[in-house]
Each structure stands twice: as C-alpha cells, then as structure tokens.
Short mmCIF file of C-alpha atoms and ligand atoms in Angstrom, two decimals:
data_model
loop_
_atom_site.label_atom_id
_atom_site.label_comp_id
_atom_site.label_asym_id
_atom_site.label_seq_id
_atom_site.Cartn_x
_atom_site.Cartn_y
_atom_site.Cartn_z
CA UNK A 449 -0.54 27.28 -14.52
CA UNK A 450 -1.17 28.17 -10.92
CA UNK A 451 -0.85 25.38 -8.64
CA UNK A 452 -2.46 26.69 -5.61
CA UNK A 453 -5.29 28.03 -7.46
CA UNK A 454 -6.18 24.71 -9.01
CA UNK A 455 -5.30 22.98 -5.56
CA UNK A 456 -7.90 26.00 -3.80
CA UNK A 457 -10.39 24.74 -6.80
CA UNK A 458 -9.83 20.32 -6.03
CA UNK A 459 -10.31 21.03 -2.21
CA UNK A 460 -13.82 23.39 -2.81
CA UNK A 461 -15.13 20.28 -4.78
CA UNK A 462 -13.52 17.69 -1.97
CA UNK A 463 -14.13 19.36 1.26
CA UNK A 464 -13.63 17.23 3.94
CA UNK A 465 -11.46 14.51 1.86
CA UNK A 466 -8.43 15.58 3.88
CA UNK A 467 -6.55 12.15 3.29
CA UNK A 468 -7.29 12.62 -0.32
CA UNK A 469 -6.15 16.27 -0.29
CA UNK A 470 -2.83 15.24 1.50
CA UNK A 471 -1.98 13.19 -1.17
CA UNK A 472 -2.63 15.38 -4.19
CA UNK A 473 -0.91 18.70 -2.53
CA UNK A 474 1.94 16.19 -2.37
CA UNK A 475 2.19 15.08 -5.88
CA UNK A 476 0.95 18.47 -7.89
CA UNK A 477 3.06 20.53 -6.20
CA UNK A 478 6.31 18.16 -6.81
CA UNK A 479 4.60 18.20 -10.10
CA UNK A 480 5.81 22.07 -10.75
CA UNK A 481 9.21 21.74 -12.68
CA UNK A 482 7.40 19.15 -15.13
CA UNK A 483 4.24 21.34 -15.70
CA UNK A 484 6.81 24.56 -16.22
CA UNK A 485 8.93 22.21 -18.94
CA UNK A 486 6.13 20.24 -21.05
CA UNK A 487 3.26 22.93 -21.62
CA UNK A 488 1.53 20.07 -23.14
CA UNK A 489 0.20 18.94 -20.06
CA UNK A 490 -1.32 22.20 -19.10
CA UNK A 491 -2.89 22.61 -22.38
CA UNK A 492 -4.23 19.33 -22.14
CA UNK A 493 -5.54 20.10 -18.52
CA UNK A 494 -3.90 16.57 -17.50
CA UNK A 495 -3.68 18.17 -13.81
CA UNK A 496 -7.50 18.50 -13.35
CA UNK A 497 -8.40 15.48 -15.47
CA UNK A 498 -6.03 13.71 -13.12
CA UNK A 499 -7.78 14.37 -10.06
CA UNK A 500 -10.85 13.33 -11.04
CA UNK A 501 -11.22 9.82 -10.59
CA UNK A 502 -12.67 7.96 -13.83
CA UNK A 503 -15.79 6.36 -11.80
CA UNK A 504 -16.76 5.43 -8.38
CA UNK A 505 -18.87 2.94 -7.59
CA UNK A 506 -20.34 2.87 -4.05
CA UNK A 507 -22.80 0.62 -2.52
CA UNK A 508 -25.37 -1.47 0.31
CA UNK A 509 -23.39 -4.18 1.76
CA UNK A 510 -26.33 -6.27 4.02
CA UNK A 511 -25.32 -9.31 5.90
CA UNK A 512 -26.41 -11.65 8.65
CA UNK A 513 -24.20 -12.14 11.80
CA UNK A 514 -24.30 -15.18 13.98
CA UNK A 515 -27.18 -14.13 16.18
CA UNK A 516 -29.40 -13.60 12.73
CA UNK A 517 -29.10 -10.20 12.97
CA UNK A 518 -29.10 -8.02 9.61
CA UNK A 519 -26.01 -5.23 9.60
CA UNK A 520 -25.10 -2.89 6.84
CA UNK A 521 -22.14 -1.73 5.63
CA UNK A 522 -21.22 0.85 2.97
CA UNK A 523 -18.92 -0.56 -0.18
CA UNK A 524 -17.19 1.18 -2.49
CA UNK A 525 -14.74 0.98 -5.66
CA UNK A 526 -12.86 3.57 -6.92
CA UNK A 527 -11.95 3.10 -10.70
CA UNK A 528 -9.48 6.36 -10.77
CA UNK A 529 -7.09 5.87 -14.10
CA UNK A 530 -7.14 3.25 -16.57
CA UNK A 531 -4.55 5.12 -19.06
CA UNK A 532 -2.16 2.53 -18.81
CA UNK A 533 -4.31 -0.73 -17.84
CA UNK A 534 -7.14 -2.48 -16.17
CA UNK A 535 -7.34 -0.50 -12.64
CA UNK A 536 -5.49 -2.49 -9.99
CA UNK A 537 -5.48 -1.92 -6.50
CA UNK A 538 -6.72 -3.65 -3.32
CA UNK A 539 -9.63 -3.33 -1.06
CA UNK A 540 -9.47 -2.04 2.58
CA UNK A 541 -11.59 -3.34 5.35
CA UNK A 542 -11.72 -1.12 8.11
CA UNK A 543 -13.75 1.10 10.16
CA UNK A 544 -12.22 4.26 8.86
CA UNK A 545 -12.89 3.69 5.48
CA UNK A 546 -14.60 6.33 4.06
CA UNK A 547 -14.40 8.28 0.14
CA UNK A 548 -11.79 10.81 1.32
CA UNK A 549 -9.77 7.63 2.20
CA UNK A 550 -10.05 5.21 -0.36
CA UNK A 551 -9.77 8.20 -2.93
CA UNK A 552 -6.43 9.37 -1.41
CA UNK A 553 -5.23 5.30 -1.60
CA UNK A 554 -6.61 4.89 -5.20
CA UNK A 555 -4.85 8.37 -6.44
CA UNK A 556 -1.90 6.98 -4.83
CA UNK A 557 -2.14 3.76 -6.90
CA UNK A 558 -2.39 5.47 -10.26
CA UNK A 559 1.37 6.27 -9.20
CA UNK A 560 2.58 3.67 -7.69
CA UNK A 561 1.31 1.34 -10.12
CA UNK A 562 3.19 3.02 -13.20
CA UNK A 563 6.27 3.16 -11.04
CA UNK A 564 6.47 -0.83 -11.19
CA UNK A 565 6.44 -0.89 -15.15
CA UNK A 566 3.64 -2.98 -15.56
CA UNK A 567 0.60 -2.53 -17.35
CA UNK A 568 -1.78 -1.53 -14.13
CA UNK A 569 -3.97 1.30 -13.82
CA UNK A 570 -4.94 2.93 -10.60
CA UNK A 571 -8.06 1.54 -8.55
CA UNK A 572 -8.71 1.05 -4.66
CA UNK A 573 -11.87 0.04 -2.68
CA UNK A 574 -13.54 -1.28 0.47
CA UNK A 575 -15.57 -0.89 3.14
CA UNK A 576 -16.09 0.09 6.64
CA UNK A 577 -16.92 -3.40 8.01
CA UNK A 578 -14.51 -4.05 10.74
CA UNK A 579 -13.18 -8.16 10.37
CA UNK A 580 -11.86 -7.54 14.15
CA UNK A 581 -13.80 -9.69 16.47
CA UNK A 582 -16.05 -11.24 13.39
CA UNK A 583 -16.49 -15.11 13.09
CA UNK A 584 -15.23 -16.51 10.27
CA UNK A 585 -18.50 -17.18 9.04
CA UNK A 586 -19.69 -13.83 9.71
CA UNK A 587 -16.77 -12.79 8.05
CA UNK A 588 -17.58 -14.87 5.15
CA UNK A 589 -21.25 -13.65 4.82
CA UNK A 590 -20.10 -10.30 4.94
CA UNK A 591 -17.57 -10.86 1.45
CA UNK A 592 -20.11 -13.03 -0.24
CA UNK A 593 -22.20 -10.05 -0.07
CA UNK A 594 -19.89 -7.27 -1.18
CA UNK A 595 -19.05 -9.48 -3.96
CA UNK A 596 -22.89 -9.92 -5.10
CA UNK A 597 -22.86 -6.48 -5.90
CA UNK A 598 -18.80 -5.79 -6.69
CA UNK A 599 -18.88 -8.66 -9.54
CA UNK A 600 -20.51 -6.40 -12.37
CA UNK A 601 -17.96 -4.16 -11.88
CA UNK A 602 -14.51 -5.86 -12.46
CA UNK A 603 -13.40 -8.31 -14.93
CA UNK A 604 -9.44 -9.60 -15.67
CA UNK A 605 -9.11 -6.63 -18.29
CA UNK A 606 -11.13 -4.22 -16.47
CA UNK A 607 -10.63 -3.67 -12.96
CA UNK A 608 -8.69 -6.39 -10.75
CA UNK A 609 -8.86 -5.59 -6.62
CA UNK A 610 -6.94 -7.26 -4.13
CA UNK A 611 -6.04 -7.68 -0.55
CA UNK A 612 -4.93 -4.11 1.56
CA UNK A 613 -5.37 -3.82 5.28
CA UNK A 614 -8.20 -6.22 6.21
CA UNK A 615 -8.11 -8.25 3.64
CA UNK A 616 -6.05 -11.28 3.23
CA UNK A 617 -6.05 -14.65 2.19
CA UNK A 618 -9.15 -15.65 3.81
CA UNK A 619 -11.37 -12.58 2.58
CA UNK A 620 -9.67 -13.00 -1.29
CA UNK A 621 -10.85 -16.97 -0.88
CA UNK A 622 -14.04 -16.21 0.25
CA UNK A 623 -14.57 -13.15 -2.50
CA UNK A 624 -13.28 -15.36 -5.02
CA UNK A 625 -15.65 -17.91 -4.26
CA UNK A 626 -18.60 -15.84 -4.53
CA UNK A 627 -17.52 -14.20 -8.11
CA UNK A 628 -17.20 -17.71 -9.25
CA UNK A 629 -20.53 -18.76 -8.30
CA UNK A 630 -22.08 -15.91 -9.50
CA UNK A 631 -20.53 -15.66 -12.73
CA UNK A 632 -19.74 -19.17 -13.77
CA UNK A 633 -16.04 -18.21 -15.07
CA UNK A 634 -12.59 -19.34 -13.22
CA UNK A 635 -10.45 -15.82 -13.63
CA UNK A 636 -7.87 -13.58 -12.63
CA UNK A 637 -10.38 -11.08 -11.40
CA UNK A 638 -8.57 -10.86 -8.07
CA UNK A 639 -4.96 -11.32 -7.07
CA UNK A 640 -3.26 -12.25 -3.82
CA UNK A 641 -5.50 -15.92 -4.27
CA UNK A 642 -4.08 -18.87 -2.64
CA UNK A 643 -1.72 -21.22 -4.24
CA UNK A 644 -3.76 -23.91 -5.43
CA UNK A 645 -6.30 -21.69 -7.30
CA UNK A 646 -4.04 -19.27 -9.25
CA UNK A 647 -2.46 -17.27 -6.67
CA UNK A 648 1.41 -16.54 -7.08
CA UNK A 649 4.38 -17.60 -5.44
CA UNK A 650 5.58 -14.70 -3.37
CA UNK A 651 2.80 -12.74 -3.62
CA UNK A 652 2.19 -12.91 0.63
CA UNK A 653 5.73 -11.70 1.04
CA UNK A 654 6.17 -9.00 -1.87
CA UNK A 655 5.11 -5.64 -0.16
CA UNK A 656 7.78 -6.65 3.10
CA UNK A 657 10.47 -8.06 0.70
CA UNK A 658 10.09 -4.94 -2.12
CA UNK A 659 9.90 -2.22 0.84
CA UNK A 660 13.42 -3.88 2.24
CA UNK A 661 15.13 -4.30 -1.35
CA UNK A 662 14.40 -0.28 -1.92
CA UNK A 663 15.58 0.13 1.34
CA UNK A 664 19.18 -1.88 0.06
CA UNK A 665 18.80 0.48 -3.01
CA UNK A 666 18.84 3.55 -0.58
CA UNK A 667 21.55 2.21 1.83
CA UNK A 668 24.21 1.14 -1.04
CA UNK A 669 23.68 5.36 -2.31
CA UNK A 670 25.85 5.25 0.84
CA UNK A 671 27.95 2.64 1.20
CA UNK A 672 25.58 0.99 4.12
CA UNK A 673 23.60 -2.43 4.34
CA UNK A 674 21.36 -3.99 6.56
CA UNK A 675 23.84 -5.76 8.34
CA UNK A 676 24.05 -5.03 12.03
CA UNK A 677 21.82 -2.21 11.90
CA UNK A 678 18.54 -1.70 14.27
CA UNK A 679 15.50 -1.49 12.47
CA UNK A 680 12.22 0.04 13.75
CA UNK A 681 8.95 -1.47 11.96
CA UNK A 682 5.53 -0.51 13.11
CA UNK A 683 2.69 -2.80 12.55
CA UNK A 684 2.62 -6.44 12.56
CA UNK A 685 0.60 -7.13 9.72
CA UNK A 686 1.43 -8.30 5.94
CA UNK A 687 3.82 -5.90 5.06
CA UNK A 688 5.20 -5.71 8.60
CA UNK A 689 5.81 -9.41 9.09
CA UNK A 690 7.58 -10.27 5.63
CA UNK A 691 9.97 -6.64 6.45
CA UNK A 692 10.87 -8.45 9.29
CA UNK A 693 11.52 -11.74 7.66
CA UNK A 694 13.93 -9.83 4.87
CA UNK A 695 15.56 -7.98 7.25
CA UNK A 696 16.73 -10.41 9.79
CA UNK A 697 17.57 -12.60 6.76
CA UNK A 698 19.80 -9.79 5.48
CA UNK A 699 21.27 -9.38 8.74
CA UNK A 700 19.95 -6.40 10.55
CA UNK A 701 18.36 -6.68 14.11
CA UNK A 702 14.48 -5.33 14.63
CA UNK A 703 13.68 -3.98 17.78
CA UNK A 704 10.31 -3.59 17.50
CA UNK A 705 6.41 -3.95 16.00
CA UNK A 706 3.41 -2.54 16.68
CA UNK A 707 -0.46 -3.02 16.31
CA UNK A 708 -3.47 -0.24 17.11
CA UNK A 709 -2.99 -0.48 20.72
CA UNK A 710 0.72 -0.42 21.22
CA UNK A 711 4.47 -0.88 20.22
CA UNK A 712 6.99 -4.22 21.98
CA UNK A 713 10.46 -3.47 22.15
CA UNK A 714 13.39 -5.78 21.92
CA UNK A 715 16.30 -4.32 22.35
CA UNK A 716 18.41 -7.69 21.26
CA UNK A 717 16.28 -8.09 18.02
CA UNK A 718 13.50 -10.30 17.36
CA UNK A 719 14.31 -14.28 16.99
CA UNK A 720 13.11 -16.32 14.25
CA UNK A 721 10.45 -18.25 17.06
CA UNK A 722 9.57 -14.94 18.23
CA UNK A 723 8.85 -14.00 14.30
CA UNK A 724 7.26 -17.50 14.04
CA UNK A 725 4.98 -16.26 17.03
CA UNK A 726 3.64 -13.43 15.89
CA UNK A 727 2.43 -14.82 12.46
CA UNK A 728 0.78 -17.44 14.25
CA UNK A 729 -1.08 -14.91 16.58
CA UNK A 730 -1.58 -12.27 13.85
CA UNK A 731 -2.84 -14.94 10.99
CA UNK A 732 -4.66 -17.85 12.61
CA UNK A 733 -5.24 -16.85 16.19
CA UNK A 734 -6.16 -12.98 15.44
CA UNK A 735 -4.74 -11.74 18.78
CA UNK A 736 -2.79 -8.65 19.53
CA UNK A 737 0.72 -7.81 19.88
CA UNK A 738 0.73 -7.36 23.59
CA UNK A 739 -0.08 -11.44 23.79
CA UNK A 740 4.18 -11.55 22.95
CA UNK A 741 5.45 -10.33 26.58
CA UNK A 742 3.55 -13.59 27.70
CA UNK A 743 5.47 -15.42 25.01
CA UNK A 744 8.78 -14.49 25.60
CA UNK A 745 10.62 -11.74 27.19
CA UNK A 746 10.00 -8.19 25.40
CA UNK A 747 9.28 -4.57 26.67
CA UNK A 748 5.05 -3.97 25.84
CA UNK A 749 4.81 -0.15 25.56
CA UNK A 750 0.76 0.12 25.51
CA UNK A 751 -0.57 3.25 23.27
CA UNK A 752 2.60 4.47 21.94
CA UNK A 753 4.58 4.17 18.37
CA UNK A 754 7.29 2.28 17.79
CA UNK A 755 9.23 5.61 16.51
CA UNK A 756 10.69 6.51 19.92
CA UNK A 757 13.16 3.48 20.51
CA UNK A 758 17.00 3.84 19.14
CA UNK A 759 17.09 2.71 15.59
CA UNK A 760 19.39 3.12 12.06
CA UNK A 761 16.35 2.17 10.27
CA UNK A 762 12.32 3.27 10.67
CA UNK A 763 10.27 1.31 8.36
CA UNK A 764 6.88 2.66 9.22
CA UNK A 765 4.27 -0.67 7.38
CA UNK A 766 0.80 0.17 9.64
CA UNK A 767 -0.98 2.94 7.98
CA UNK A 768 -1.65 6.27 7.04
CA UNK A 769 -0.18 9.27 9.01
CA UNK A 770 1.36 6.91 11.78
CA UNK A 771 4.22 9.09 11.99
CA UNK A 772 4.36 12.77 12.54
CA UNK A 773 6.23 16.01 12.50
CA UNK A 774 7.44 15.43 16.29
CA UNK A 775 7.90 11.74 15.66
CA UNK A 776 10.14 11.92 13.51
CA UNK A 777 12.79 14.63 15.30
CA UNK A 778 12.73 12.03 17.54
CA UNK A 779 13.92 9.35 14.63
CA UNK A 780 16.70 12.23 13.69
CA UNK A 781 17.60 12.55 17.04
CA UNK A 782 18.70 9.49 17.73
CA UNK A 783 20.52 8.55 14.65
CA UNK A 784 18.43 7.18 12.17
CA UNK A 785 19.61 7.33 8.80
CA UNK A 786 17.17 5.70 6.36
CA UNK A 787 12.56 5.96 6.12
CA UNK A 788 10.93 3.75 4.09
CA UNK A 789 7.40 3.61 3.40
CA UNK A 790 6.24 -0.26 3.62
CA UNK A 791 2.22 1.73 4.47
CA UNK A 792 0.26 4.10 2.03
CA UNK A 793 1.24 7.63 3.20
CA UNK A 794 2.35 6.79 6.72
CA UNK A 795 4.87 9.76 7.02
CA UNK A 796 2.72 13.02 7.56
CA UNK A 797 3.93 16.03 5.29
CA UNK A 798 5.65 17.51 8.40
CA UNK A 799 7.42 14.33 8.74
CA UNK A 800 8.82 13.65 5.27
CA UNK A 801 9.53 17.25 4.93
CA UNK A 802 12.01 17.19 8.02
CA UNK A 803 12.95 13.76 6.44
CA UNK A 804 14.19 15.45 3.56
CA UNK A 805 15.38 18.68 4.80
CA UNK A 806 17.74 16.19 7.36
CA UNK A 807 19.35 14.34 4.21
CA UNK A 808 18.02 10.87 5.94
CA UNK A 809 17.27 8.28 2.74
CA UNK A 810 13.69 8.71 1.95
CA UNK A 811 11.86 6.09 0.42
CA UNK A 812 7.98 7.39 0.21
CA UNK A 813 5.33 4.73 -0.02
CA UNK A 814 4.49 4.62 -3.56
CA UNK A 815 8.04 3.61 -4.73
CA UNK A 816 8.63 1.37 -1.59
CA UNK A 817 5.65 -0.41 -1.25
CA UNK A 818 5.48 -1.18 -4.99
CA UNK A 819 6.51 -4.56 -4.33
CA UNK A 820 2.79 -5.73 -3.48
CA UNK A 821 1.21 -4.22 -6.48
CA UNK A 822 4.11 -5.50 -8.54
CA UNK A 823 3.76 -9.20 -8.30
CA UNK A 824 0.29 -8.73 -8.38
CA UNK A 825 1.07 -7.79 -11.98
CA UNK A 826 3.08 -10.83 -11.94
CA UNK A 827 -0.03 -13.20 -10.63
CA UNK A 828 -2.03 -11.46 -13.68
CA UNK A 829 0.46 -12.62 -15.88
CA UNK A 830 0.94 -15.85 -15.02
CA UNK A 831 -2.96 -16.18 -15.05
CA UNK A 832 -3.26 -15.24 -18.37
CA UNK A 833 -0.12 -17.22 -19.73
CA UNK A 834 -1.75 -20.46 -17.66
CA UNK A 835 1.83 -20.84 -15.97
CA UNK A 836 3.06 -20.95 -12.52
CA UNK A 837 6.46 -19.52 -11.86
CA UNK A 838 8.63 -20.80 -9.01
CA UNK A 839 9.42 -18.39 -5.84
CA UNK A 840 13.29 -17.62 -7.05
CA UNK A 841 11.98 -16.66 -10.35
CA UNK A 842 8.81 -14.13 -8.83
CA UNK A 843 11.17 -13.18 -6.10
CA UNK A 844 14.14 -12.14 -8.44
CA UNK A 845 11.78 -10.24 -10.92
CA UNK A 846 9.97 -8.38 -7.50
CA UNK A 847 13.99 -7.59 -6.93
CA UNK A 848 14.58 -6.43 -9.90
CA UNK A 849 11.66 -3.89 -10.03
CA UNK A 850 11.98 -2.53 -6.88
CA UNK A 851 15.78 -1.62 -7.79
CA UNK A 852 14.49 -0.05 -10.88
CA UNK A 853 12.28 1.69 -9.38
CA UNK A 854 14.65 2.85 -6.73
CA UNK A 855 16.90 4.07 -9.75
CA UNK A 856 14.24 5.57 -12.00
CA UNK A 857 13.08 8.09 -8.60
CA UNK A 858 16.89 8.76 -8.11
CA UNK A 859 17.78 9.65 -12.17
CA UNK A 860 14.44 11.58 -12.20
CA UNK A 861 15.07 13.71 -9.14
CA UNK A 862 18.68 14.59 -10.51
CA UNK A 863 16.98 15.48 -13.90
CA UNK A 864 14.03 17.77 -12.13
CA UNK A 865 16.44 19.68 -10.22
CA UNK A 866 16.20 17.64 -6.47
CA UNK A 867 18.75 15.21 -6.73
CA UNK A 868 18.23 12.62 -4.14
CA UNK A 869 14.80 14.08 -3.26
CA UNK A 870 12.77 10.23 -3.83
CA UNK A 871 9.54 12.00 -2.85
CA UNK A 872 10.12 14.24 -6.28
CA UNK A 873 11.51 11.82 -8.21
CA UNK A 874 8.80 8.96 -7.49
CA UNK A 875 5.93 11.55 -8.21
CA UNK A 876 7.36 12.60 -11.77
CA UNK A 877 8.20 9.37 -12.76
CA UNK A 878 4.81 7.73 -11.84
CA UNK A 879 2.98 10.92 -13.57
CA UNK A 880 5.03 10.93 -17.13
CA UNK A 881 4.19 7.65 -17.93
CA UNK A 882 0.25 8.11 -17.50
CA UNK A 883 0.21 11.57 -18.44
CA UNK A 884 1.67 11.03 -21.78
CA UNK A 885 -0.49 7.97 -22.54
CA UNK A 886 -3.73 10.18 -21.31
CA UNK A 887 -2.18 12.36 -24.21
CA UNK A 888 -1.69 10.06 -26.56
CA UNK A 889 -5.68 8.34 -26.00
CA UNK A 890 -6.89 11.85 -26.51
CA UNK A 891 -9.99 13.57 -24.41
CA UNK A 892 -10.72 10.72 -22.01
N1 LIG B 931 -3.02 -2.95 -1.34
C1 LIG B 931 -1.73 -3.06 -1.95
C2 LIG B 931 -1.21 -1.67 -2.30
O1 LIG B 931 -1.48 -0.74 -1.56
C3 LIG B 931 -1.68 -4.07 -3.10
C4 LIG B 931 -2.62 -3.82 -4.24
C5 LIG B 931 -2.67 -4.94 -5.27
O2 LIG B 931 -1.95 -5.92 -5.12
O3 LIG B 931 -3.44 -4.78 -6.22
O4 LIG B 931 -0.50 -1.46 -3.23
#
C-alpha cells in the first residue's frame, strides 16, 4: 500500500482539517513497518476504514445569557471507533473548536484509549462556547442546553464524554444534572463527576499524576529521577496543576506555568502556597496567571511560552501545537533531557521530530496523558460494580498503567525496528489492538 497516496486521498476529502491531518500523517506513516508485515490489514482496508470516523453528530446549542439575550453555539460529538468499547473521550469548550479539531482529538483517543488496556473506544466532542468571562449561571444554561440535545446520543455502554479543556467539575455537574432530568435514570453516562454522585477518587489528579509517572518510566531508561531536576510545565490548568503537585512531591523543582496570555518564572521552584494559589485563582476565582507576581515574588513574562527558561524537564499540559520547531532547539539547547506530553498533540511535528532525532526521552501525548482517560475507565467500573475505591487503590492502578504503557511503547518500538522511538511505539501499539478486533467484528 502507498501511504502518501492514501494520505493525498484523506486530505482531498478533509481539506482544511489541518489539526486532524497532523495527527493522522503522524500515526499512518509510523504505521509503515506494521502495514509491510501483516498484509491483513491492507486487505482489509483497516487504514481507510480507520480514518473515517464511525458517526458525527453535530448540532444548535441556543441559550439565554444574563441580559436575556438568546446566543448560539455549534455542538458536536464525534463517535470515531467503538471496536473495542463504548466511545470515551471528553468534551472541549473553547472558541477554537471546530470539526478539524475535535476530529484530530477524537482520532487521537481511539489510540490513546487502547494504550490504557481498558475497554474504551475512541470519541471526543464540544463546542465553541467560550466559559471565559460567563456567569455561572450563564454557564449553566449554556450545558443544560447542549445536554437537551447530547442525551439521545450517549448511554453507559454507548458513548461516555467527559471533561477536556473547558470543562470541569462544574460543567460535568451541571451536564449531569440535565441528563438526569431528562432521562429519569442515575448513570455512568459521564465521568470526571464529583465525589458524592459517582465520581472517582483521583480522577481530578490522573492526567498530571499519569503524565509524571511516564515521565519516571522515561527517566529510570536512564538512570535519572525527578529529584533535583527543573521542570518546565506550560499551562495552569487540570493537567498542569496535578504535574506540578507530583512533581514537587517527587522532588523536582518547577520553574514555571503558563496560561493564554503568558508564562511566570521561578527560578527557586514553586512552593506548596504558591501551588495552593494558583488552584484557588484557576478553580474558584477564574483569574489569570499574571494575578501570581501580586501574590508572591515571580518573574511574569506576558505573551511568551514557558519553553525558553533553563530546564531538565519540559512537560508541555496547555494544548495543541504550543511548542514548535524553534521552541524546542531552544529546550535542546539548554540541556533538557526528557518531553512529555501532559496536552493532546502539543509538540508540532517539527518539534518531536528534532525531539527524536536529539535522543531527548519522548513521551508523545497519547501514551502520557493516558492517565485521564484511564481512571475514567476506572470511574466506569466502579459505577457499574456499585463500589467506591479508595485514592491509594485508584492511584496505584493509574501507576500501574501508565508504567505499562510506558513499557508496551518501549518493547513495541524495539520490535518495529525504532527502539526507543515512543512516538512509533505508542502508535503501533494503540493501532494492533483495534485493528485486529475491527478484523475480528468483520466489515464494520
Ligand atoms: N479529555 C481527556 C483526554 O484527552 C480525558 C477523556 C476522558 O476522561 O474520557 O484524554
């Protein structure tokens, strides 16, 4: 099979889904030794079938802000491979969000998701409403009205969303809410809920804590640890607060976060009331990151990445394509000597490319940002066993598969002919086990 030629044919059908496109070139062309091995796939056109996502569901989202005036918003839901269980994958609020965007993040899933072992299939969805600056009222009209239409579509053995950028614990309550009304039926049709009403112990932390546990995986291929090293994070959301947390805890010092208007810098390593700080202004007050050189004595570099400042470790958790080609010379330049992916996709090709060709430990999203994805496979479970676990027990069977995940890329790029390559290894790993089950359900 030609790659290129079927890539030439994906991005006729998909112009102007560049995010999308990004993403696939990555995988189908690290796809190559697998396709030349198992013919099976080709004959089976698994490639093509692959890249087609199963359904997508897009829709009118009206609602009524606090001056009684209607807005719209578009919605959509992505239902892109159930081989190997219900699609799972969160929704994104955020201006951006468009089909080239939430197709590239549920393609991505389909991956990632097999990766963790669990029985998830690959979904994604969201809208373009923009929570920044909404009341929480207008926020909650807003959800109550993407779920009015959303609810037909999802069901605890069909598709199961949860939170991404945008959505946390306040949208999942209020979405939540509005399913149950609608529906009548208590049920894990969403994961990332709050504690009292079926959420999971550990769930808030898992994407931070799994991205730093690969990153362990990585650093012990070399005889390192966290300890005493400088760690780079951008963002200062989810992902990016609970890196923080496991990295300070394991001894490392980070010098820096970000949000979408700029980076702070602190050379001496955040403290745990400056890391107390920022979750209050990120999660209750809503501010931005700049608000911390009031707080307490840090450098506020306004409109620039945190990839620039000194660091052993980058751990890039804001969003897609954060970091590029020049970016991350800069990161080789000055020493660093492990990436890992805490965002969907933040490393641009360029970037992971010199990455790789540079021998720095790689850890691309889809293995290292598992961790989210994988205790909400956990929450599912417990939902449907009508148990609770405790936080040790989630938080040593998140540990557990992020270091078998971290082992499962490594074996697999050593059998495919790029040992060490994690971007290789992931990719295959994620594709055998939903290729061969899309072989084994037959024409689907
Ligand atoms: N949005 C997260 C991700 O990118 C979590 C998805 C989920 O928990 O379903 O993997």
């Amino acid at each position: 099979m030609d790659i290129k030629q079927l890539l030439q044919e994906i991005e006729n059908k998909n112009a102007g889904q560049t995010e999308f496109l990004q993403a696939l070139k990555e995988v189908f062309e690290s796809l190559e030794p697998v396709i030349k091995r198992h013919p099976e796939y080709e004959k089976a056109n698994i490639l093509e079938r692959i890249a087609e996502p199963e359904r997508v569901i897009m829709f009118r989202i009206p609602w009524m802000d606090d001056n009684g005036d209607i807005k719209v918003n578009r919605g959509f839901r992505i239902e892109f491979n159930g081989a190997i269980g219900p699609y799972k994958g969160g929704l994104r609020f955020h201006p951006s969000v468009n089909l080239g965007i939430l197709k590239f993040l549920g393609f991505e899933q389909i991956f990632k998701n097999s990766l963790t072992g669990l029985p998830m299939g690959g979904g994604k969805g969201g809208s373009d409403f923009d929570p920044k600056g909404k009341s929480d009222n207008e926020v909650m009209r807003f959800c109550q009205s993407f779920m009015s239409e959303l609810y037909r579509h999802i069901g605890p053995n069909t598709d199961v969303p949860a939170g991404d950028i945008g959505v946390g614990g306040r949208e999942i309550g209020f979405l939540y809410g509005q399913y149950k009304k609608i529906t009548n039926r208590f049920e894990s049709i969403l994961t990332g809920k709050g504690r009292n009403w079926g959420g999971s112990l550990a769930r808030p932390e898992a994407t931070g804590y799994g991205c730093v546990y690969f990153t362990e995986e990585m650093l012990k291929t070399k005889g390192e640890s966290f300890q005493g090293k400088r760690v780079t994070i951008s963002g200062s959301g989810n992902v990016a607060q609970f890196a923080t947390q496991k990295a300070m805890e394991l001894g490392a010092k980070v010098i820096s976060l970000s949000d979408s208007n700029g980076s702070i810098y602190i050379p001496d390593g955040i403290t745990k009331e400056n890391w107390e700080f920022i979750m209050e202004l990120k999660n209750l007050k809503r501010g931005r990151i700049n608000e911390c050189s009031e707080k307490f004595p840090c450098e506020y570099h306004e409109g620039i990445h945190p990839w620039g400042f000194e660091c052993d470790i980058a751990l890039p958790c804001a969003t897609q394509n954060e970091l590029n080609g020049n970016e991350a010379k800069k990161l080789i330049d000055n020493g660093v000597i492990a990436v890992a992916e805490g965002a969907n996709m933040p490393s641009t090709p360029e970037a992971a490319d010199l990455f790789i060709a540079n021998g720095i430990l790689f850890g691309p999203g889809k293995a290292a940002n598992a961790g989210g994805v994988a205790v909400s496979g956990l929450e599912m479970c417990q939902n449907h066993i009508g148990l609770s676990w405790s936080f040790k027990e989630v938080d040593e069977k998140l540990h557990g598969i992020m270091v078998n995940i971290h082992e499962n890329a490594l074996k697999t790029s050593e059998k495919y002919g790029s040992p060490g390559n994690l971007i290789v290894g992931a990719n295959i790993a994620g594709f055998l086990k939903v290729a061969n089950s899309m072989l084994d359900q037959g024409i689907i």
